[in-house]
Amino acid sequence: MTKHYWNQDPTAPAPPTWQQTPRAVPPQLGRGGGAAPTVPVQPAAGPGAQPPAASVTPPAARPARRGVGVLRHWRLLVAAVVPCLLLAGIGWWFWPRQPTGLPPHIAEGTVQADLLSADGVSKLAGTTVVAGPQSNRPHAPLAVTPSECAVAAGPTTQSVYGQAWKAFLSATYQDAAGSGSYTVNQVIGVFPDSEKATAAFRTLADGLTKCPSSTLTDQAGRTSKWAYTVHAPFAVVVTWKATQDGAKGWACYHQARVKATSLVQVAVCQAGDGASTTSKIADELSGKVTG
């Protein structure tokens, strides 16, 4: 289950403008409309012969027939243009609209729906944060010394969540300036049953008690030293603090809770006391998790 999480709304295309200009219709001969030409009559041979009457259309009939022809032509034009306009209007109405700035639909009951938004976290933290990196699977165990500190150094990694989860989401928010002076991390891991979720929670609690300090090596080969202060865990809640050595008070305040089939975690990192904010966010997050 991923966040599809998937801006400007351009103006929808206008329907085409149709402009029909009537074509000049040349006069036609015979049955097609218009007048037949007058044929000169030659006198008949022989005495007493009478010339035949010329086949001449009465002058009054000529404009009447021409009017009928023009009217018929316009009817054909109207019959051709109206369906085109109708189809153009329907096409414009059902033309696919460009994506808007609205957030995508999130299915209820998923880890994406349970996650607190950046606005929600900002209200609880008292500072503005924006969305940062996300992951839909736990990170591999971290390189840490001593090795038994893998859980304390990487509480949201496979060292705790393993491979038995069926849904996972880790989302990091950071200060709006992007300076990294304030970060919030939310993690939701859903397991097939409550027993597996409880087992992961116990792995986390036991691993924290085994590690007072550690040296962490990142992917670039840089090392950092951390000290861990763990509060006595309750049956379904554990809180702890990870303080970076020589970082002018920089620390991460953690809280983990198991609820039904889910193990959720919250971490607030800052150069100051973030314990209260961590508890507030953990309350809201665990309250939204239903399983």
Coordinates of C-alpha atoms in Angstrom, one line a residue:
M1 CA 0.0 0.0 0.0
T2 CA 1.7 3.2 -1.2
K3 CA 0.9 6.7 -1.0
H4 CA -0.1 7.7 -4.1
Y5 CA 0.9 9.8 -2.3
W6 CA -0.4 10.4 -7.7
N7 CA -0.4 21.9 -10.0
Q8 CA -1.8 24.3 -11.4
D9 CA -5.2 23.5 -13.0
P10 CA -4.9 24.6 -16.6
T11 CA -8.0 26.1 -18.3
A12 CA -10.1 23.4 -19.9
P13 CA -9.9 23.5 -23.7
A14 CA -12.6 25.6 -25.3
P15 CA -15.0 24.0 -27.8
P16 CA -14.0 24.6 -31.4
T17 CA -15.6 27.6 -33.0
W18 CA -17.4 26.7 -36.2
Q19 CA -17.9 29.4 -38.9
Q20 CA -19.8 28.4 -42.0
T21 CA -19.9 30.7 -45.0
P22 CA -22.5 29.8 -47.6
R23 CA -21.1 28.8 -50.9
A24 CA -22.1 30.6 -54.1
V25 CA -24.4 28.2 -55.9
P26 CA -24.3 28.5 -59.8
P27 CA -27.6 28.4 -61.6
Q28 CA -28.4 24.9 -62.7
L29 CA -30.2 23.8 -65.8
G30 CA -33.2 21.5 -66.2
R31 CA -34.6 19.8 -63.2
G32 CA -32.0 20.9 -60.8
G33 CA -33.6 24.3 -60.5
G34 CA -33.3 27.6 -62.3
A35 CA -34.7 28.4 -65.7
A36 CA -34.4 26.5 -68.9
P37 CA -33.0 28.5 -71.8
T38 CA -35.3 30.0 -74.3
V39 CA -34.9 28.2 -77.7
P40 CA -35.4 30.3 -80.8
V41 CA -38.2 28.9 -83.0
Q42 CA -37.8 28.7 -86.8
P43 CA -41.0 29.2 -88.9
A44 CA -42.4 26.1 -90.4
A45 CA -42.1 25.5 -94.2
G46 CA -45.1 25.8 -96.3
P47 CA -48.0 28.2 -96.7
G48 CA -50.3 28.7 -93.8
A49 CA -48.0 27.0 -91.3
Q50 CA -48.2 28.4 -87.8
P51 CA -45.0 28.8 -85.8
P52 CA -45.0 26.5 -82.7
A53 CA -45.3 28.2 -79.4
A54 CA -41.9 28.9 -77.7
S55 CA -41.3 27.0 -74.5
V56 CA -40.7 30.0 -72.3
T57 CA -40.9 30.0 -68.5
P58 CA -43.2 32.7 -67.2
P59 CA -41.1 35.5 -65.7
A60 CA -42.9 35.2 -62.3
A61 CA -42.0 31.5 -61.9
R62 CA -38.2 32.1 -62.2
P63 CA -37.6 33.9 -58.8
A64 CA -39.9 31.5 -57.0
R65 CA -37.9 28.4 -58.2
R66 CA -34.6 30.1 -57.4
G67 CA -35.9 30.8 -53.9
V68 CA -36.8 27.2 -53.4
G69 CA -33.3 26.1 -54.5
V70 CA -31.6 28.4 -52.1
L71 CA -33.8 27.4 -49.2
R72 CA -33.1 23.7 -50.0
H73 CA -29.4 24.5 -50.0
W74 CA -29.6 26.2 -46.6
R75 CA -31.5 23.3 -45.2
L76 CA -28.7 20.9 -46.2
L77 CA -26.1 23.2 -44.6
V78 CA -28.0 23.3 -41.4
A79 CA -28.5 19.6 -41.4
A80 CA -24.8 19.1 -41.8
V81 CA -23.6 21.8 -39.3
V82 CA -25.9 21.2 -36.4
P83 CA -24.7 17.6 -35.7
C84 CA -21.1 18.8 -35.9
L85 CA -21.7 21.4 -33.3
L86 CA -23.5 18.9 -31.1
L87 CA -20.6 16.5 -31.3
A88 CA -18.1 19.2 -30.6
G89 CA -20.0 20.3 -27.5
I90 CA -20.2 16.8 -26.2
G91 CA -16.5 16.2 -26.9
W92 CA -15.6 19.4 -25.0
W93 CA -17.8 18.4 -22.0
F94 CA -16.2 15.0 -21.6
W95 CA -12.7 16.1 -22.5
P96 CA -10.3 14.7 -19.9
R97 CA -9.4 17.5 -17.4
Q98 CA -5.8 18.1 -16.3
P99 CA -4.9 17.0 -12.8
T100 CA -5.7 19.6 -10.2
G101 CA -3.8 20.6 -7.0
L102 CA -6.2 18.6 -4.9
P103 CA -4.7 15.6 -3.0
P104 CA -5.3 12.2 -4.5
H105 CA -7.9 10.0 -3.0
I106 CA -6.6 7.8 -0.2
A107 CA -8.4 4.6 0.6
E108 CA -9.8 4.5 4.1
G109 CA -8.1 2.0 6.5
T110 CA -4.7 2.0 4.8
V111 CA -1.5 3.1 6.3
Q112 CA -1.5 6.2 4.1
A113 CA -4.9 7.2 5.5
D114 CA -3.7 6.7 9.1
L115 CA -0.6 8.9 8.6
L116 CA -0.8 12.4 10.0
S117 CA -0.5 15.2 7.4
A118 CA 2.2 17.8 7.4
D119 CA -0.5 20.4 8.5
G120 CA -1.5 18.1 11.4
V121 CA 2.0 17.6 12.5
S122 CA 2.7 21.4 12.3
K123 CA -0.2 22.2 14.6
L124 CA 1.0 19.7 17.2
A125 CA 4.7 20.7 16.9
G126 CA 4.0 24.4 16.9
T127 CA 6.2 24.9 13.9
T128 CA 5.8 24.5 10.1
V129 CA 7.0 21.2 8.6
V130 CA 6.8 20.0 5.0
A131 CA 6.6 16.5 3.6
G132 CA 10.0 14.8 3.0
P133 CA 11.1 11.2 2.1
Q134 CA 8.9 8.2 2.4
S135 CA 9.4 4.5 2.2
N136 CA 7.0 1.5 1.9
R137 CA 9.5 -1.0 3.4
P138 CA 11.9 -1.1 6.3
H139 CA 15.5 -0.2 5.7
A140 CA 18.1 -2.9 5.9
P141 CA 19.9 -3.1 9.3
L142 CA 22.4 -0.3 9.9
A143 CA 26.2 -0.7 10.3
V144 CA 26.7 -0.1 14.0
T145 CA 29.3 -0.9 16.7
P146 CA 28.7 -2.9 18.8
S147 CA 26.5 -5.2 16.8
E148 CA 24.0 -5.7 19.6
C149 CA 23.1 -2.0 19.1
A150 CA 21.5 -2.6 15.7
V151 CA 18.0 -2.2 17.2
A152 CA 18.8 1.0 19.2
A153 CA 20.5 2.6 16.1
G154 CA 17.9 1.5 13.7
P155 CA 14.5 1.1 15.5
T156 CA 12.5 1.5 12.2
T157 CA 14.7 -1.0 10.2
Q158 CA 14.5 -4.7 9.5
S159 CA 16.3 -5.2 12.8
V160 CA 12.8 -4.6 14.5
Y161 CA 10.2 -5.1 11.8
G162 CA 11.9 -8.1 10.1
Q163 CA 10.1 -9.5 7.0
A164 CA 6.8 -10.6 8.5
W165 CA 4.9 -7.3 8.0
K166 CA 2.2 -7.0 5.4
A167 CA 2.0 -3.2 5.2
F168 CA 4.6 -0.6 6.0
L169 CA 5.0 3.2 5.7
S170 CA 7.7 5.5 7.0
A171 CA 7.3 9.2 6.4
T172 CA 9.7 12.0 7.3
Y173 CA 8.7 15.7 7.6
Q174 CA 11.2 18.5 8.0
D175 CA 11.3 22.2 8.7
A176 CA 9.9 24.4 5.9
A177 CA 13.3 26.0 5.4
G178 CA 14.8 22.6 4.6
S179 CA 17.8 23.2 6.9
G180 CA 17.3 19.9 8.8
S181 CA 17.0 21.8 12.1
Y182 CA 13.8 20.0 12.9
T183 CA 12.5 16.6 11.7
V184 CA 9.6 14.4 12.5
N185 CA 9.3 10.7 11.5
Q186 CA 6.2 8.6 11.6
V187 CA 6.3 4.8 11.0
I188 CA 3.4 2.3 10.7
G189 CA 4.0 -1.4 10.4
V190 CA 1.1 -3.7 10.0
F191 CA 1.5 -7.4 10.8
P192 CA -0.7 -10.4 9.9
D193 CA -1.8 -10.8 13.5
S194 CA -1.4 -9.2 17.0
E195 CA 1.1 -11.9 18.1
K196 CA 3.6 -10.9 15.4
A197 CA 3.1 -7.2 16.2
T198 CA 3.7 -7.8 19.9
A199 CA 6.8 -9.9 19.1
A200 CA 8.3 -6.9 17.1
F201 CA 7.6 -4.6 20.0
R202 CA 9.4 -6.9 22.4
T203 CA 12.4 -7.0 20.0
L204 CA 12.5 -3.3 20.1
A205 CA 12.2 -2.9 23.9
D206 CA 14.8 -5.7 24.6
G207 CA 17.2 -4.2 22.0
L208 CA 17.0 -0.7 23.6
T209 CA 17.9 -2.1 27.1
K210 CA 21.1 -3.8 25.7
C211 CA 22.7 -0.7 24.2
P212 CA 23.7 2.4 26.3
S213 CA 25.7 3.9 23.4
S214 CA 26.9 3.1 19.9
T215 CA 28.9 4.2 16.9
L216 CA 27.0 4.5 13.6
T217 CA 28.6 4.4 10.2
D218 CA 26.5 5.8 7.3
Q219 CA 26.7 4.9 3.6
A220 CA 29.3 7.5 3.0
G221 CA 31.6 6.0 5.6
R222 CA 31.1 8.8 8.1
T223 CA 30.7 7.9 11.8
S224 CA 28.6 9.4 14.6
K225 CA 28.4 8.5 18.2
W226 CA 25.1 8.2 20.1
A227 CA 24.0 7.7 23.7
Y228 CA 20.6 6.2 24.5
T229 CA 18.4 6.9 27.5
V230 CA 15.5 4.4 27.8
H231 CA 12.5 4.7 30.1
A232 CA 11.1 1.6 31.6
P233 CA 8.8 0.1 28.9
F234 CA 5.1 -0.5 29.6
A235 CA 3.2 -3.4 28.2
V236 CA 2.5 -1.6 24.9
V237 CA 4.6 1.6 25.0
V238 CA 8.3 2.4 25.2
T239 CA 10.0 5.8 25.1
W240 CA 13.6 6.7 24.7
K241 CA 16.0 9.4 23.7
A242 CA 19.0 9.2 21.4
T243 CA 21.6 12.0 21.8
Q244 CA 24.3 12.6 19.3
D245 CA 27.8 13.2 20.8
G246 CA 29.3 16.6 20.1
A247 CA 26.3 17.9 18.2
K248 CA 25.3 20.8 20.5
G249 CA 22.3 19.2 22.1
W250 CA 20.9 17.5 19.0
A251 CA 18.8 14.6 20.0
C252 CA 15.9 12.4 18.8
Y253 CA 13.0 11.7 21.0
H254 CA 11.3 8.4 20.3
Q255 CA 8.1 6.6 21.2
A256 CA 6.8 3.3 20.0
R257 CA 3.4 1.7 20.6
V258 CA 1.8 -1.6 19.7
K259 CA -1.9 -1.5 18.9
A260 CA -3.7 -4.6 17.7
T261 CA -1.7 -5.8 14.6
S262 CA 0.3 -2.6 14.2
L263 CA 3.6 -1.3 15.6
V264 CA 3.8 2.5 15.3
Q265 CA 6.7 4.8 16.0
V266 CA 7.2 8.6 16.2
A267 CA 10.5 10.4 16.4
V268 CA 11.1 14.2 16.8
C269 CA 14.7 15.3 16.3
Q270 CA 15.8 18.8 17.3
A271 CA 18.3 20.8 19.4
G272 CA 16.0 21.0 22.4
D273 CA 13.4 19.1 24.3
G274 CA 11.0 17.2 21.9
A275 CA 9.6 14.7 24.4
S276 CA 6.2 16.5 24.7
T277 CA 5.7 16.9 21.0
T278 CA 6.6 13.2 20.4
S279 CA 3.9 12.1 22.9
K280 CA 1.3 14.4 21.2
I281 CA 2.0 13.1 17.7
A282 CA 2.1 9.5 19.0
D283 CA -1.3 9.9 20.6
E284 CA -2.8 11.2 17.4
L285 CA -1.2 8.6 15.2
S286 CA -2.1 5.6 17.4
G287 CA -5.6 7.0 17.7
K288 CA -6.0 6.8 13.9
V289 CA -4.6 3.3 13.6
T290 CA -7.4 0.8 13.7
G291 CA -5.5 -2.5 13.3

